[in-house]
mmCIF file of C-alpha atoms in Angstrom:
data_model
loop_
_atom_site.group_PDB
_atom_site.id
_atom_site.type_symbol
_atom_site.label_atom_id
_atom_site.label_comp_id
_atom_site.label_asym_id
_atom_site.label_seq_id
_atom_site.Cartn_x
_atom_site.Cartn_y
_atom_site.Cartn_z
ATOM 1 C CA MET A 52 0.000 0.000 0.000
ATOM 2 C CA GLY A 53 1.509 3.327 -1.095
ATOM 3 C CA ARG A 54 1.625 6.520 0.855
ATOM 4 C CA ASP A 55 -0.557 9.412 -0.312
ATOM 5 C CA PHE A 56 1.682 12.297 -1.257
ATOM 6 C CA ASP A 57 0.124 15.704 -1.393
ATOM 7 C CA SER A 58 1.562 18.957 -2.711
ATOM 8 C CA LYS A 59 2.535 20.078 0.812
ATOM 9 C CA TYR A 60 4.780 17.020 1.176
ATOM 10 C CA PHE A 61 6.528 17.777 -2.112
ATOM 11 C CA GLU A 62 6.982 21.434 -1.136
ATOM 12 C CA GLU A 63 8.637 20.372 2.126
ATOM 13 C CA GLN A 64 10.938 17.919 0.333
ATOM 14 C CA SER A 65 12.016 20.507 -2.237
ATOM 15 C CA LYS A 66 12.981 23.165 0.329
ATOM 16 C CA LYS A 67 16.667 23.866 0.577
ATOM 17 C CA SER A 68 18.430 23.286 3.854
ATOM 18 C CA PRO A 69 20.007 26.311 5.587
ATOM 19 C CA ILE A 70 23.398 24.887 4.610
ATOM 20 C CA ASP A 71 22.443 24.691 0.924
ATOM 21 C CA GLU A 72 20.986 28.218 1.060
ATOM 22 C CA LYS A 73 24.148 29.729 2.541
ATOM 23 C CA MET A 74 26.427 27.919 0.104
ATOM 24 C CA GLU A 75 24.381 29.017 -2.887
ATOM 25 C CA THR A 76 23.482 32.601 -1.950
ATOM 26 C CA LYS A 77 26.704 33.665 -0.253
ATOM 27 C CA PHE A 78 29.284 31.729 -2.263
ATOM 28 C CA GLY A 79 27.538 30.680 -5.498
ATOM 29 C CA LEU A 80 28.167 27.015 -4.676
ATOM 30 C CA LYS A 81 25.712 24.148 -4.780
ATOM 31 C CA PRO A 82 26.407 21.018 -2.720
ATOM 32 C CA ASP A 83 26.400 18.784 -5.781
ATOM 33 C CA ASP A 84 28.112 21.205 -8.178
ATOM 34 C CA GLU A 85 31.037 18.929 -8.843
ATOM 35 C CA ARG A 86 32.340 15.628 -7.642
ATOM 36 C CA MET A 87 35.854 15.151 -6.349
ATOM 37 C CA PRO A 88 38.181 14.006 -9.131
ATOM 38 C CA PRO A 89 38.351 10.197 -8.978
ATOM 39 C CA ASP A 90 42.140 10.189 -8.662
ATOM 40 C CA LEU A 91 42.231 12.432 -5.555
ATOM 41 C CA LYS A 92 41.522 12.137 -1.850
ATOM 42 C CA VAL A 93 41.490 14.686 0.974
ATOM 43 C CA GLU A 94 43.364 14.034 4.210
ATOM 44 C CA PHE A 95 43.038 15.910 7.484
ATOM 45 C CA SER A 96 45.594 15.631 10.265
ATOM 46 C CA VAL A 97 44.604 17.081 13.622
ATOM 47 C CA VAL A 98 47.699 18.978 14.797
ATOM 48 C CA ALA A 99 46.181 20.618 17.910
ATOM 49 C CA GLY A 100 43.141 20.190 20.117
ATOM 50 C CA PRO A 101 41.379 17.309 21.871
ATOM 51 C CA ASP A 102 41.803 14.983 18.859
ATOM 52 C CA LYS A 103 45.496 15.785 18.277
ATOM 53 C CA GLY A 104 47.127 12.978 16.296
ATOM 54 C CA ALA A 105 43.920 11.814 14.615
ATOM 55 C CA ASN A 106 43.771 11.492 10.825
ATOM 56 C CA PHE A 107 40.733 11.487 8.569
ATOM 57 C CA VAL A 108 40.526 10.645 4.861
ATOM 58 C CA SER A 109 37.683 11.359 2.465
ATOM 59 C CA GLU A 110 37.226 10.402 -1.165
ATOM 60 C CA GLU A 111 33.700 11.851 -1.402
ATOM 61 C CA LEU A 112 32.103 15.273 -1.197
ATOM 62 C CA PRO A 113 30.739 17.219 0.487
ATOM 63 C CA ILE A 114 32.936 16.838 3.565
ATOM 64 C CA PHE A 115 31.385 17.876 6.883
ATOM 65 C CA ILE A 116 33.445 18.836 9.933
ATOM 66 C CA GLY A 117 31.820 19.029 13.366
ATOM 67 C CA ARG A 118 30.982 17.393 16.674
ATOM 68 C CA GLU A 119 28.345 15.063 15.201
ATOM 69 C CA GLN A 120 29.431 11.433 15.137
ATOM 70 C CA ASP A 121 28.283 11.037 11.520
ATOM 71 C CA ALA A 122 30.407 13.984 10.312
ATOM 72 C CA THR A 123 33.103 13.114 7.790
ATOM 73 C CA VAL A 124 35.562 14.648 10.266
ATOM 74 C CA PRO A 125 34.049 14.176 13.751
ATOM 75 C CA LEU A 126 35.868 16.160 16.424
ATOM 76 C CA ALA A 127 35.461 15.988 20.207
ATOM 77 C CA ASP A 128 35.966 19.727 20.662
ATOM 78 C CA ASN A 129 33.263 21.420 22.751
ATOM 79 C CA LYS A 130 34.056 24.771 21.135
ATOM 80 C CA ILE A 131 32.953 23.673 17.668
ATOM 81 C CA SER A 132 29.419 23.267 16.380
ATOM 82 C CA ARG A 133 27.768 19.965 15.592
ATOM 83 C CA LYS A 134 27.833 20.975 11.912
ATOM 84 C CA HIS A 135 30.669 23.477 11.917
ATOM 85 C CA ALA A 136 31.970 23.615 8.341
ATOM 86 C CA THR A 137 31.798 21.888 4.989
ATOM 87 C CA ILE A 138 34.201 21.445 2.118
ATOM 88 C CA VAL A 139 32.991 21.365 -1.479
ATOM 89 C CA TYR A 140 34.693 21.255 -4.871
ATOM 90 C CA LYS A 141 33.977 23.606 -7.776
ATOM 91 C CA ASN A 142 35.938 24.853 -10.776
ATOM 92 C CA HIS A 143 38.876 22.575 -9.912
ATOM 93 C CA ARG A 144 39.238 24.005 -6.393
ATOM 94 C CA PHE A 145 38.262 22.996 -2.886
ATOM 95 C CA PHE A 146 36.294 25.504 -0.802
ATOM 96 C CA LEU A 147 35.675 25.604 2.945
ATOM 97 C CA ILE A 148 32.410 27.149 4.123
ATOM 98 C CA ASP A 149 31.648 27.927 7.757
ATOM 99 C CA LEU A 150 28.068 26.812 8.412
ATOM 100 C CA GLY A 151 27.180 29.634 10.780
ATOM 101 C CA SER A 152 29.166 28.256 13.683
ATOM 102 C CA ARG A 153 29.122 30.119 16.978
ATOM 103 C CA ASN A 154 32.909 30.432 17.333
ATOM 104 C CA GLY A 155 33.900 30.777 13.683
ATOM 105 C CA THR A 156 36.523 29.199 11.461
ATOM 106 C CA CYS A 157 40.036 30.352 10.584
ATOM 107 C CA VAL A 158 42.162 29.385 7.596
ATOM 108 C CA ASN A 159 45.874 30.017 8.141
ATOM 109 C CA GLY A 160 45.054 32.269 11.098
ATOM 110 C CA LYS A 161 42.495 34.440 9.278
ATOM 111 C CA LYS A 162 38.815 34.272 10.279
ATOM 112 C CA VAL A 163 36.667 33.357 7.263
ATOM 113 C CA GLU A 164 33.096 32.553 6.320
ATOM 114 C CA GLY A 165 34.361 30.840 3.196
ATOM 115 C CA ALA A 166 37.721 30.339 1.527
ATOM 116 C CA ALA A 167 39.418 28.506 -1.312
ATOM 117 C CA LEU A 168 41.756 25.865 0.099
ATOM 118 C CA ARG A 169 45.205 24.661 -0.905
ATOM 119 C CA THR A 170 47.253 21.729 0.268
ATOM 120 C CA GLY A 171 48.987 22.609 3.519
ATOM 121 C CA ASP A 172 46.356 25.081 4.735
ATOM 122 C CA LEU A 173 45.642 25.028 8.461
ATOM 123 C CA LEU A 174 41.981 25.055 9.482
ATOM 124 C CA GLN A 175 41.160 26.189 13.015
ATOM 125 C CA MET A 176 37.824 25.539 14.673
ATOM 126 C CA GLY A 177 37.545 25.968 18.410
ATOM 127 C CA ASP A 178 40.693 24.523 19.987
ATOM 128 C CA SER A 179 41.257 22.194 17.029
ATOM 129 C CA VAL A 180 43.710 22.817 14.194
ATOM 130 C CA LEU A 181 43.621 20.558 11.146
ATOM 131 C CA SER A 182 46.073 20.326 8.285
ATOM 132 C CA PHE A 183 44.314 20.076 4.890
ATOM 133 C CA GLU A 184 46.017 17.933 2.244
ATOM 134 C CA VAL A 185 44.938 16.875 -1.248
ATOM 135 C CA LYS A 186 46.714 13.706 -2.356
ATOM 136 C CA PRO A 187 46.535 11.198 -5.177
ATOM 137 C CA LYS A 188 44.799 7.926 -4.374
#
């Protein structure tokens, strides 16, 4: 037996999330704009903070960083938001977008709402500092 779908249901399903809205309106990025090149992966090394020494690898986008356990990069830092930041790929570049976190995000010591990333950049959220690396698979 199928579920009756009315127009209100479809309207709710088609609404953009606050994350999608911010990415699109503020930075001109859509979450599914581009996929990560199949020959690359992104690695994060936690160089400071509660998770110092931890490493995370992702071969898929978008990448979410935050306190939530299902984040791509889950951090046990009470000063970061559950969904703190995301990383997307567009026009052959990786971009970090702060998702409206309470304490903000810094890239190489500069507070940002969004920034293009390069290998070796340091991302700071709360007490945590992560090294961002793009590597071949």
